[in-house]
Every structure is written in C-alpha cells, then in structure tokens.
Coordinates of N, CA and C in Angstrom, one line a residue:
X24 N -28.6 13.2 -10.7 CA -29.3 12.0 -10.3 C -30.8 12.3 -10.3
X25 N -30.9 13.4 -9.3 CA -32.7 13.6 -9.5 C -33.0 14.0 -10.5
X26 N -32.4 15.2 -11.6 CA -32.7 14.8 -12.7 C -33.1 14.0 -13.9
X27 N -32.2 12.7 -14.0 CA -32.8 11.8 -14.3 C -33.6 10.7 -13.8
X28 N -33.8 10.5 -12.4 CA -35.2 10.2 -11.8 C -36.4 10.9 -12.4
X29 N -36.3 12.3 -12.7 CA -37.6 12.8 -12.8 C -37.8 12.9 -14.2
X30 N -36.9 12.1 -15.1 CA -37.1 12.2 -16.8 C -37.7 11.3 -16.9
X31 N -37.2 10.0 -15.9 CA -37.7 8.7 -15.9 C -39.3 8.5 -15.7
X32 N -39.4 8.9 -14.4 CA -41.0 9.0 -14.6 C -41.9 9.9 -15.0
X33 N -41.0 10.5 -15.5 CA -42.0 11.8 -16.8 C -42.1 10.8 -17.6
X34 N -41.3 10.2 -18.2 CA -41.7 9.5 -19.8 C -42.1 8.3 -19.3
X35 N -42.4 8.0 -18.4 CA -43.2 6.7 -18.3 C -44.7 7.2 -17.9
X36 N -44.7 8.3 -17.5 CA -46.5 8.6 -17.9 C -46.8 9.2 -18.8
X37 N -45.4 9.3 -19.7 CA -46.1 9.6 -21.2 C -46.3 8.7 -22.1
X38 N -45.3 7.6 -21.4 CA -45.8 6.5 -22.4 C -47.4 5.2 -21.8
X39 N -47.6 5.6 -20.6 CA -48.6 4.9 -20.1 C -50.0 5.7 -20.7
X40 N -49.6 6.9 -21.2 CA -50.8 7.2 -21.8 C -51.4 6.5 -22.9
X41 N -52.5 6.9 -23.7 CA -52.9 6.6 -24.7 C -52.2 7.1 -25.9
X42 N -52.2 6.8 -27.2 CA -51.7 7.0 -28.4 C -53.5 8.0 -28.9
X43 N -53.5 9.0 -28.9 CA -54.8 9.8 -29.8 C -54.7 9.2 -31.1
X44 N -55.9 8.9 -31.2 CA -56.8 8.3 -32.7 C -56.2 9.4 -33.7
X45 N -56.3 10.6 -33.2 CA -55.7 11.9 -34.3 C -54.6 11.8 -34.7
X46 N -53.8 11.0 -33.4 CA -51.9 11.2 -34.4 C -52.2 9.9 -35.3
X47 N -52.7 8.7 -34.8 CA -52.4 7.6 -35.3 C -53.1 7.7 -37.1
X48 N -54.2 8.5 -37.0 CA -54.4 9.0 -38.3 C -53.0 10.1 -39.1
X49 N -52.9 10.5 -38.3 CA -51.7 11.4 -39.0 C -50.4 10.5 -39.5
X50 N -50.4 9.2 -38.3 CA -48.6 8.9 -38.7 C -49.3 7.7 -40.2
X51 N -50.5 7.5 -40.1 CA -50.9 6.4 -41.0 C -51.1 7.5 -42.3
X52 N -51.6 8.6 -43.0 CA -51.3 9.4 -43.7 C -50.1 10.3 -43.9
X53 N -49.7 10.3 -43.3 CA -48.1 11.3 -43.4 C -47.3 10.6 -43.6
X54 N -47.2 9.5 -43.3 CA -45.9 8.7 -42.7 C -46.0 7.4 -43.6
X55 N -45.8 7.4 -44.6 CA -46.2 6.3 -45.2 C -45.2 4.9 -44.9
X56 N -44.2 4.7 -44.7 CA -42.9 4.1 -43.8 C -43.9 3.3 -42.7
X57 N -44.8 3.9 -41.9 CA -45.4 3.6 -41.1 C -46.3 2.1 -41.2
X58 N -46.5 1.7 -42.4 CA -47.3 0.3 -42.8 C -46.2 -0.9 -43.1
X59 N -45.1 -0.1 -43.2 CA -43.9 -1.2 -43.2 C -43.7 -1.8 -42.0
X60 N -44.1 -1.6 -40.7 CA -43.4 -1.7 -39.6 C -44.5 -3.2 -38.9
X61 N -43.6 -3.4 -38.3 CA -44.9 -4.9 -38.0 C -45.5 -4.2 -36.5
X62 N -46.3 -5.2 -35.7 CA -47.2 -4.6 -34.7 C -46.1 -4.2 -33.2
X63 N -45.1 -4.8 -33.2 CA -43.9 -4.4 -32.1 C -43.4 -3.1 -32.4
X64 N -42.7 -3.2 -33.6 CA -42.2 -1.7 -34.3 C -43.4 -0.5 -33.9
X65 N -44.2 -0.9 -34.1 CA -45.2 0.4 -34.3 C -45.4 1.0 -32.4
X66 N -45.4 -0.2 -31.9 CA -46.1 -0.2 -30.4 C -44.9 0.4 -30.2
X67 N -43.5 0.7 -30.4 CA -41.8 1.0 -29.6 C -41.8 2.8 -30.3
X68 N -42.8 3.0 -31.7 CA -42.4 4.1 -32.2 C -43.5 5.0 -31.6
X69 N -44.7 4.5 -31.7 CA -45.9 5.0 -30.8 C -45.0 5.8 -29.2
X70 N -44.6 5.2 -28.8 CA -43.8 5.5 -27.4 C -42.9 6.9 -27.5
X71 N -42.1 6.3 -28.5 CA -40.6 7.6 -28.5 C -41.7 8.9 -29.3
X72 N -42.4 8.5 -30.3 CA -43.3 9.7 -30.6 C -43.8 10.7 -29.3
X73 N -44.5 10.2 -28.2 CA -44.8 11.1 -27.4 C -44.3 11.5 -26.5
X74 N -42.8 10.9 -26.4 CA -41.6 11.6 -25.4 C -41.2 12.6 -26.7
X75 N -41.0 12.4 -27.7 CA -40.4 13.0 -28.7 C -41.4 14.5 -28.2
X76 N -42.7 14.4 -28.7 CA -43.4 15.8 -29.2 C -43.5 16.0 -28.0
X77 N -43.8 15.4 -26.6 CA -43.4 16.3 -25.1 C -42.4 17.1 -24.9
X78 N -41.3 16.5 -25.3 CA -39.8 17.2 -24.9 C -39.3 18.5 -25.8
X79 N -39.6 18.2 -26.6 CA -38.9 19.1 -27.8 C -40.0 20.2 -27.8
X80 N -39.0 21.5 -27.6 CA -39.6 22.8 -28.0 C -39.8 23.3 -29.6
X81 N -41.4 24.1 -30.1 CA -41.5 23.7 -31.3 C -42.0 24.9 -31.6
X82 N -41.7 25.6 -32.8 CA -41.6 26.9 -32.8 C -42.0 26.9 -34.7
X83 N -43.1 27.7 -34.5 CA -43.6 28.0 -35.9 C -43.6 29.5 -36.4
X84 N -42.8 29.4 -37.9 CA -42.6 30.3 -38.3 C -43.6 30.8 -39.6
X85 N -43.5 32.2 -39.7 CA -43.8 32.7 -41.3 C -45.1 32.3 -41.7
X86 N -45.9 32.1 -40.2 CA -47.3 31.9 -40.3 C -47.7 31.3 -40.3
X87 N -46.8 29.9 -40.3 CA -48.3 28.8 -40.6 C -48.2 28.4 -38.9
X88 N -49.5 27.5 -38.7 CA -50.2 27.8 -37.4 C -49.3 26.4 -36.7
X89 N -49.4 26.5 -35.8 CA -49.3 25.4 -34.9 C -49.8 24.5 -34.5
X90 N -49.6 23.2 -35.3 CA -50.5 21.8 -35.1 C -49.5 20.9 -34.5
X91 N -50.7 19.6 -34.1 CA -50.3 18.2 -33.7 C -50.3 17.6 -35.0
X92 N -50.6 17.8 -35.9 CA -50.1 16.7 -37.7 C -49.0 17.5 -37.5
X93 N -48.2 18.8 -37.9 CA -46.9 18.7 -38.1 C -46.3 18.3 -36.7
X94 N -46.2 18.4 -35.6 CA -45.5 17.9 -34.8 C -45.2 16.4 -34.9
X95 N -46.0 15.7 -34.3 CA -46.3 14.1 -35.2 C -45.5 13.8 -36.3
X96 N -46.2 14.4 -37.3 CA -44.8 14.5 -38.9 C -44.1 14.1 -38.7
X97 N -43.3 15.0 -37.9 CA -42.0 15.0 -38.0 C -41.5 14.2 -36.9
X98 N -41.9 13.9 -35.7 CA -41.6 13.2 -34.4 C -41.8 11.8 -35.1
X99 N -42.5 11.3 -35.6 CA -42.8 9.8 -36.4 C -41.5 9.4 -37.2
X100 N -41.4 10.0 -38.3 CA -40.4 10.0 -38.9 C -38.8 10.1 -38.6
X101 N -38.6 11.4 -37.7 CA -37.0 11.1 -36.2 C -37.1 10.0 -36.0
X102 N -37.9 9.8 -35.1 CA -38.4 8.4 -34.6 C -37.8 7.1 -35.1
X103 N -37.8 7.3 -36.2 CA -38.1 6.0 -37.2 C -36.9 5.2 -37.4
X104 N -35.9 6.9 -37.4 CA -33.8 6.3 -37.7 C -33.7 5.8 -36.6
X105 N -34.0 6.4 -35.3 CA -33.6 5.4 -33.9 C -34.2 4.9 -33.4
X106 N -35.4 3.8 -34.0 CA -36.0 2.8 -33.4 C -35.3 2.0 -33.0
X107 N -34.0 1.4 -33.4 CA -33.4 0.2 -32.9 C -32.0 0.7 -32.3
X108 N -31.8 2.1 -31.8 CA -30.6 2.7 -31.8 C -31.1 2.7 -30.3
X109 N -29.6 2.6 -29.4 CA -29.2 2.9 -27.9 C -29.9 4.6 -27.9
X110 N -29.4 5.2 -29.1 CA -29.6 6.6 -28.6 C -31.2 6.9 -29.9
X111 N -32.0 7.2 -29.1 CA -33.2 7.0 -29.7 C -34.1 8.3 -29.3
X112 N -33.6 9.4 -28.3 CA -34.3 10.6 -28.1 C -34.0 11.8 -28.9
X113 N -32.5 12.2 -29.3 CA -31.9 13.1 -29.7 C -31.6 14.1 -28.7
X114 N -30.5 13.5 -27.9 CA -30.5 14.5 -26.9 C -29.8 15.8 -27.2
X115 N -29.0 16.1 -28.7 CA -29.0 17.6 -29.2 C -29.3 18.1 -29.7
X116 N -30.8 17.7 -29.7 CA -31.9 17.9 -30.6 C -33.0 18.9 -29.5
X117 N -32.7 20.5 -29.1 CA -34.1 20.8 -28.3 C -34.9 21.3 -28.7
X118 N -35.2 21.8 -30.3 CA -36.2 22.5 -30.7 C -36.6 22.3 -32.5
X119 N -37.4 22.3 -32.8 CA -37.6 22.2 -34.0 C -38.6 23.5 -34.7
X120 N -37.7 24.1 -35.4 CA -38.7 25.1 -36.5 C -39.3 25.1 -37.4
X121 N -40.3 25.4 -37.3 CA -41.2 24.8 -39.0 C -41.8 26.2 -40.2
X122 N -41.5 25.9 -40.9 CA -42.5 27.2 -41.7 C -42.8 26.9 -42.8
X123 N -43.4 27.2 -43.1 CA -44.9 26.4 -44.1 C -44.0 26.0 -45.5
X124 N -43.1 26.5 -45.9 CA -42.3 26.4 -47.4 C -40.9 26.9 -47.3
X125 N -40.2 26.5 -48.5 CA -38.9 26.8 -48.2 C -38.5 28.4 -47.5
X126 N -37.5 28.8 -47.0 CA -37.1 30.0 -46.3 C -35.8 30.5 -46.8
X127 N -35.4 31.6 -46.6 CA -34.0 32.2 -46.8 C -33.3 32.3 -45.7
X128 N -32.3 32.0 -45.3 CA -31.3 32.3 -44.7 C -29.9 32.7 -44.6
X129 N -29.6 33.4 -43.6 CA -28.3 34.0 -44.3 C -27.0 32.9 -44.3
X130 N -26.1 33.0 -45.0 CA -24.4 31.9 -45.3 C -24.3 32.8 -44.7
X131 N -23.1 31.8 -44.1 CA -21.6 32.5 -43.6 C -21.2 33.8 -43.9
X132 N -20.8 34.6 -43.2 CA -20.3 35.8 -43.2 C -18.5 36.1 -43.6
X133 N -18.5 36.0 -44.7 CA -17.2 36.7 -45.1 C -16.5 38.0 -45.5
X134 N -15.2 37.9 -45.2 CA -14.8 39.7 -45.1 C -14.5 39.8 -46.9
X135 N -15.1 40.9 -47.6 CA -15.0 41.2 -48.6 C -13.4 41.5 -49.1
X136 N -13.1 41.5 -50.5 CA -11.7 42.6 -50.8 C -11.6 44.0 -50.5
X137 N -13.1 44.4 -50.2 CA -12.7 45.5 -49.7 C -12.7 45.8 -47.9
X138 N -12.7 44.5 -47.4 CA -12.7 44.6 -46.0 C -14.3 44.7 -45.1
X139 N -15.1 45.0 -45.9 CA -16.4 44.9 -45.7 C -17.2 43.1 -45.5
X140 N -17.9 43.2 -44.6 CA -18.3 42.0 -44.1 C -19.8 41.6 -45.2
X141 N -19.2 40.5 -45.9 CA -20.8 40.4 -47.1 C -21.0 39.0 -46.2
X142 N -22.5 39.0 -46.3 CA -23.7 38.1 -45.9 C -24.5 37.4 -47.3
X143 N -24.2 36.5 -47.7 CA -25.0 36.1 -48.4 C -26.6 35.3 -48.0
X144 N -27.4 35.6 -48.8 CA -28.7 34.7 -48.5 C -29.2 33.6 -49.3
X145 N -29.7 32.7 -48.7 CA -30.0 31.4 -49.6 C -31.0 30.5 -49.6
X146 N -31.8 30.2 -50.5 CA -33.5 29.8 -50.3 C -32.9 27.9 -49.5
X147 N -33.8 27.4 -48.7 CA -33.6 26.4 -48.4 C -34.7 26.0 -48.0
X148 N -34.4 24.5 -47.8 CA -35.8 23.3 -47.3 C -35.6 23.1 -45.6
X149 N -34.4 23.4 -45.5 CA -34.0 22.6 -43.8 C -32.3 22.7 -43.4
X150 N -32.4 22.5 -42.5 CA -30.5 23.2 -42.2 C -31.0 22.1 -40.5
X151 N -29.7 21.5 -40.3 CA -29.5 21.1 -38.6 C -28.4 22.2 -38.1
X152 N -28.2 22.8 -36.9 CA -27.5 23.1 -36.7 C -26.6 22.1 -35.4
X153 N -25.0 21.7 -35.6 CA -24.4 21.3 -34.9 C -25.2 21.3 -33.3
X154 N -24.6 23.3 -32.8 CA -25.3 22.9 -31.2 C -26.7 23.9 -31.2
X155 N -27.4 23.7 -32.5 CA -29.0 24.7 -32.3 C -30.2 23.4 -32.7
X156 N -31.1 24.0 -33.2 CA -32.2 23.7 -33.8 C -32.5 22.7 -35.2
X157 N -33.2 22.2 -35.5 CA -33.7 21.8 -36.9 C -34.5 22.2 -37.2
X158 N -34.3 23.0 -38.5 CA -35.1 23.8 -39.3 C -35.2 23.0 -40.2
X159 N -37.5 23.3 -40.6 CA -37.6 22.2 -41.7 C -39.2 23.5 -42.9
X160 N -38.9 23.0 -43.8 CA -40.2 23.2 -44.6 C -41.1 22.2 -44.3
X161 N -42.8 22.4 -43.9 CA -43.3 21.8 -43.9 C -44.0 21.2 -44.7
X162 N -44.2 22.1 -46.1 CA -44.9 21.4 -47.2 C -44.1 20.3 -47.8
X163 N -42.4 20.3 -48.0 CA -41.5 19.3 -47.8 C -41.1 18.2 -47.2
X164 N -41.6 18.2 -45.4 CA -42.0 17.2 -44.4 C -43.1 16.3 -45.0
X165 N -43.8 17.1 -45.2 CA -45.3 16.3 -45.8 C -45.3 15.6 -46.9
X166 N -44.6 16.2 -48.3 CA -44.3 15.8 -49.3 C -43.5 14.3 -49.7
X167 N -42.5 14.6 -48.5 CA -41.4 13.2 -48.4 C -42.1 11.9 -48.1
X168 N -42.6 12.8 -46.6 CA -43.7 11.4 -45.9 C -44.5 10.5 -46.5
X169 N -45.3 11.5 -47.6 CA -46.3 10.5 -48.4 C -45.6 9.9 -49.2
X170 N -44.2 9.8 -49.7 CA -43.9 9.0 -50.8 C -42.3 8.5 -50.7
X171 N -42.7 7.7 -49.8 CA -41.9 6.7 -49.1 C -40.5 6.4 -50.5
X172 N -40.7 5.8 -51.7 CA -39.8 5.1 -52.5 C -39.0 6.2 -53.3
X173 N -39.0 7.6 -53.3 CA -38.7 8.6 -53.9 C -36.8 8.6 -53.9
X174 N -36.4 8.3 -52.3 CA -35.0 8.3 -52.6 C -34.7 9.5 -51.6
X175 N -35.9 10.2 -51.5 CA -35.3 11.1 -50.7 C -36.4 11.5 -49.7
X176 N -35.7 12.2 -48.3 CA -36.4 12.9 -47.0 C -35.9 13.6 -46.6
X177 N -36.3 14.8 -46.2 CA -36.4 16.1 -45.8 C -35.6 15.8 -43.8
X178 N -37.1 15.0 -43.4 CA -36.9 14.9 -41.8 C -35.5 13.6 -41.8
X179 N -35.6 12.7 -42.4 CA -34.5 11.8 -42.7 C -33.1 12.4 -42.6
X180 N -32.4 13.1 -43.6 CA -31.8 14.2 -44.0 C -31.1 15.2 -42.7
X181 N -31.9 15.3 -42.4 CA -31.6 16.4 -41.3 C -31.2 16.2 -39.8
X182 N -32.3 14.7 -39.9 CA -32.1 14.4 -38.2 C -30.7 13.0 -38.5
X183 N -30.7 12.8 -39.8 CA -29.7 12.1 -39.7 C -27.9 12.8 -39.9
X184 N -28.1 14.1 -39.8 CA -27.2 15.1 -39.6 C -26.7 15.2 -38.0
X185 N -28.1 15.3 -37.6 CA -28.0 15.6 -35.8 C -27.2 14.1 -35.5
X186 N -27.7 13.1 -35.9 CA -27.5 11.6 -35.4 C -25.7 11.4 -35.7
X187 N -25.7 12.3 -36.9 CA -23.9 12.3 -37.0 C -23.1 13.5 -36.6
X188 N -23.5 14.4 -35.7 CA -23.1 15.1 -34.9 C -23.5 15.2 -33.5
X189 N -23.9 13.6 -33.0 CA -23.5 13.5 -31.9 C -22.2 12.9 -31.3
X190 N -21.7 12.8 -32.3 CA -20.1 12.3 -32.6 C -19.1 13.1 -32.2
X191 N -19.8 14.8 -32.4 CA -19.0 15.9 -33.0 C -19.4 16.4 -34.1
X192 N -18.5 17.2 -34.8 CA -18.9 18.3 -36.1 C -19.6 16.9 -37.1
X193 N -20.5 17.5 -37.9 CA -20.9 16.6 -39.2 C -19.5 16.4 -39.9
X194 N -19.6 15.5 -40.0 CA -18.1 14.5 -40.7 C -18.5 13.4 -40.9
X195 N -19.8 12.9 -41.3 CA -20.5 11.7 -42.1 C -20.0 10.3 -41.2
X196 N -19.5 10.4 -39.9 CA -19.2 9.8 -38.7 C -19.9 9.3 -37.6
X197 N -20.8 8.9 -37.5 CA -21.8 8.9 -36.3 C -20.8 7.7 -35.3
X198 N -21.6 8.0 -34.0 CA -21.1 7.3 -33.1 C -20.9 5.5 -33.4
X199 N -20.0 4.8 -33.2 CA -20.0 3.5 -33.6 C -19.2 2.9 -32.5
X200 N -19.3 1.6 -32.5 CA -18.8 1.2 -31.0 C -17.2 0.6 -30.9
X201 N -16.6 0.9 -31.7 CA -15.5 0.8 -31.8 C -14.5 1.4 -32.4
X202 N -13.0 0.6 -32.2 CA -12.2 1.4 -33.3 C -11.9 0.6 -34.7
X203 N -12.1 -0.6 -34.4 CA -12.7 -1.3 -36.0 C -13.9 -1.0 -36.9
X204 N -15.1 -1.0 -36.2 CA -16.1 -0.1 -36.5 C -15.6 1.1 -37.3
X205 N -15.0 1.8 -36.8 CA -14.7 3.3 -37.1 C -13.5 2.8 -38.8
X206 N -12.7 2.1 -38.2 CA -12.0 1.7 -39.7 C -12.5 1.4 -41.1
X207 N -13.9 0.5 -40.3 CA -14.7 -0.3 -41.7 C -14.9 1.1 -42.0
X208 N -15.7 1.4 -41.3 CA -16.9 2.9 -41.3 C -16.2 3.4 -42.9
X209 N -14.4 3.8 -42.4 CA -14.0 4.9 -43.5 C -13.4 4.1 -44.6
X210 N -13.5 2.6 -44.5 CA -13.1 2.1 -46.0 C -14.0 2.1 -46.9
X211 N -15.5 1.9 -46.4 CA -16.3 1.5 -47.0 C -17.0 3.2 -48.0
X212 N -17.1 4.1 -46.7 CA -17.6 5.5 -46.7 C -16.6 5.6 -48.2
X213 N -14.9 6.2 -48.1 CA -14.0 6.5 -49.0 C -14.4 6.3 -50.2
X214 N -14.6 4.6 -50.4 CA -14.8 3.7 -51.5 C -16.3 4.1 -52.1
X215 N -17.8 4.3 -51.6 CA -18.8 4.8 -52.2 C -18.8 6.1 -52.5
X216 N -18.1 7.3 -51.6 CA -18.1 8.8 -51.7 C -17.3 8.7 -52.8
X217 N -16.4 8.4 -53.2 CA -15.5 8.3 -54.6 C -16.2 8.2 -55.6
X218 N -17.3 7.4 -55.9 CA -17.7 6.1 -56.8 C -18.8 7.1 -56.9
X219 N -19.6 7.5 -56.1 CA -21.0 8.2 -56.4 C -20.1 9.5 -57.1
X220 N -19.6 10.1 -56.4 CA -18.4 11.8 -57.0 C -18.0 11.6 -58.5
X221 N -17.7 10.4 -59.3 CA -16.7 10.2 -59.7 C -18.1 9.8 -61.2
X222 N -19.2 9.1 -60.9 CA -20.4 8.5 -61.5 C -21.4 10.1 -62.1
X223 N -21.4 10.6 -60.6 CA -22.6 12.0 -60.7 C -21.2 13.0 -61.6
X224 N -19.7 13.6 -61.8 CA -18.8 14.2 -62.8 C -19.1 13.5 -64.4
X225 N -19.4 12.4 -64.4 CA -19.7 11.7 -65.7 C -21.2 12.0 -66.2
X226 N -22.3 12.6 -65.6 CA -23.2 12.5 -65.7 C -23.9 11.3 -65.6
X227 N -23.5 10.4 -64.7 CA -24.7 9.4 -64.8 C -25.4 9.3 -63.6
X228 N -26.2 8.3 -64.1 CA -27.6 8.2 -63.2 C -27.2 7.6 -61.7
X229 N -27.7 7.7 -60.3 CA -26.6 7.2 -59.6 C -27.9 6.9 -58.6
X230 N -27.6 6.3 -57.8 CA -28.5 5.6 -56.9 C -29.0 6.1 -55.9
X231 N -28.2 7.1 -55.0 CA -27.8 8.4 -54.1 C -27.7 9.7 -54.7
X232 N -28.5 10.5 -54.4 CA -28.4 11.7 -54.7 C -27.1 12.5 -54.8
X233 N -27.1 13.1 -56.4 CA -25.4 13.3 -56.3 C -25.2 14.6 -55.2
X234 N -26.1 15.0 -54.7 CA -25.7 16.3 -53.6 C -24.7 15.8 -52.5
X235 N -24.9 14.3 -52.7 CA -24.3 13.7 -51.3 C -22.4 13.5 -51.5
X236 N -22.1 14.6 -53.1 CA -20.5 14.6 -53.3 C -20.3 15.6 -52.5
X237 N -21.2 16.5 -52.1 CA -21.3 17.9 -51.5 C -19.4 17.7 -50.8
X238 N -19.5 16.8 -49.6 CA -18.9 16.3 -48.3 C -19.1 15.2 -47.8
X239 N -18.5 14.3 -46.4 CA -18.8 13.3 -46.4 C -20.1 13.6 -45.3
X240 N -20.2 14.3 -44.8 CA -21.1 14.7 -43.8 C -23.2 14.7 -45.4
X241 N -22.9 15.2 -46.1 CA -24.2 15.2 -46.5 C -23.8 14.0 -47.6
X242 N -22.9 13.3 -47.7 CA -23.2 12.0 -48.8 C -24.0 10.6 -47.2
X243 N -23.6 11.2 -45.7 CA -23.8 10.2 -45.3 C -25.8 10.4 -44.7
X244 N -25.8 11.7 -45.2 CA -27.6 12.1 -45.0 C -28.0 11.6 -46.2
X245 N -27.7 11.6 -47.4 CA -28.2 11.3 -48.3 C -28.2 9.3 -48.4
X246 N -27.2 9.1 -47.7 CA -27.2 7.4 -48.1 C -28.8 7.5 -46.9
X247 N -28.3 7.9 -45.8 CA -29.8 7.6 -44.7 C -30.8 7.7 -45.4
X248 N -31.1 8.7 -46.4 CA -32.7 9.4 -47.0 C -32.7 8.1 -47.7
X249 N -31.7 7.0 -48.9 CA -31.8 6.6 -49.9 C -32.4 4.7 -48.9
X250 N -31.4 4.6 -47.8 CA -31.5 3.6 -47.3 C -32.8 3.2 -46.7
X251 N -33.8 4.7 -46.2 CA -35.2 4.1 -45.9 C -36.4 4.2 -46.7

C-alpha cells in the first residue's frame, strides 16, 4: 500500500515537471511517429516518457556513452505501443541495455554427441528477455525512428515482445480481456501466420516481414513493427 502511495506521488512530480526543450528536440528528430500524434497524444506521451526514463535502469555497453537522446529514443517510442493501453509503464520491463551496434551473444547451451556442453554465439540487433532486460543497438534505435514507413522497428519489436509476455512466455498472446477475445485472437492469428508462412515458402513479396514465420511469438512483433 505505501508502496504504491509513494509511486503515486513520485510520478506526479514527474509529470508536473516540465518536458526539456532537449528531449522534445530529440522525440521531434528521432521519433519521426511523433508528428503523427495530435496535441492530446503528444501531451499523454510527453508524461509516460518521463516516468518511463525515471524508472527504468539504463545501462550502456561497449562504449558508447550515456545520453538523454538515447534514453528518450527509446522511452518515446515504448511509449508509443501503450499510449492507449491500461498497462502503459511496462512493469517487466526494469532495465534497458544499449550498445552502439549490433552485439554477440551467446544461444542456448546444448549437450554435444560427445556430452560436452557447446555454446553457440550470434550477432544480433536486440533480444527481450521474458523475466530480464531489453537489449537494443543503438545505431538501429536511431535508424528505425527516423523512418517511420519502412515496415519495420527495432524498439517496436522488442518492447512488443515484453507487452506479449506479460501474459507469460512469448506465445504471440498478449493480455486481452476475455475468453472470446482470446478465441478471435487465435482464429485470426492461425489464419495470417499460415498465409504470411505459406506466401514468404513461395518466395513472395509479403506485407510482414517473413521472420515473423519464425513462431507465433515473433510473427506477432513483426505484425506490431508493420502496424505502426
């Protein structure tokens, strides 16, 4: 209870603050999405942005330095999937890593034929983890931001991973307020995941990135990247 008393009026003097001239330059260059929004939208995203970059621990890797444009970046753009959503902070969301360009990380660990445990490594842009962090490239964050019609987003992508594993495991399932909801959800889901799988095997051109045959968990980050 006093816990959330004292979140309450933490983020009400973060939102009674001012918006800095510096981010609003940042979300108006980075954030190109940002001119789409009428003067309400902007005033509601303005807000979650600076609960967003107060709360969240932010952790820069592999050198590059620690700014308010990448924080912003990417707090604008989160932002952006739960503007009209009940759940609008990301509450399994407590840290975000940044490092200047793609990174390597290690896959899953499996036991070899000879019983020996191999580790594979693998260059990447960004990974969510279920109960960790969001790891992103920043020259990627940046890249997406400025070019809104591309089809695809990096921070989109990712945090729309978290947003379907507050459900549970990524299973292209996000929270929905029913059990009709949840029916439509998997006739409709079935019916496009097939259709995109079935279009990108033929080689054709497809509207959704065919990565999104991966599973239903990344066809339902790629519909999010394609839908904003």
């Amino acid at each position: 209870m006093f816990g959330f008393l004292f979140k309450s009026r933490r983020r009400r003097r973060l939102v009674a603050q001012p918006f800095p001239d510096a981010w609003e330059t940042v979300v108006q260059h980075n954030v190109q999405h940002w001119a789409f929004l009428d003067d309400d939208e902007q005033r509601r995203l303005r807000d979650l942005i600076k609960i967003f970059v107060a709360e969240k621990t932010w952790e820069f890797c592999g050198g590059l330095t620690e700014s308010d444009e990448a924080k912003v970046t990417v707090a604008a753009q989160a932002c952006l999937l739960t503007l009209n959503l009940d759940v609008n902070d990301y509450p399994n969301v407590t840290s975000i890593i940044l490092y200047p360009s793609g990174y390597f990380a290690d896959d899953e660990e499996e036991i070899g034929e000879d019983g020996f445990i191999v580790v594979e490594r693998s260059a990447r842009l960004g990974e969510a983890h279920t109960y960790g962090p969001v790891v992103l490239a920043w020259d990627e964050v940046k890249r997406s931001g400025r070019r809104p019609t591309d089809g695809t987003n990096l921070v989109y992508h990712e945090f729309a991973h978290k947003l379907d594993m507050l459900a549970g495991d990524a299973d292209g399932f996000p929270e929905l307020p029913d059990r009709a909801a949840y029916e439509r959800w998997r006739e409709v889901m079935r019916h496009e995941y097939q259709r995109l799988c079935d279009r990108a095997d033929r080689g054709q051109r497809t509207l959704l990135d065919p990565y999104g045959c991966e599973n239903a968990a990344e066809f339902f980050a790629v519909a999010v990247e394609c839908f904003f």
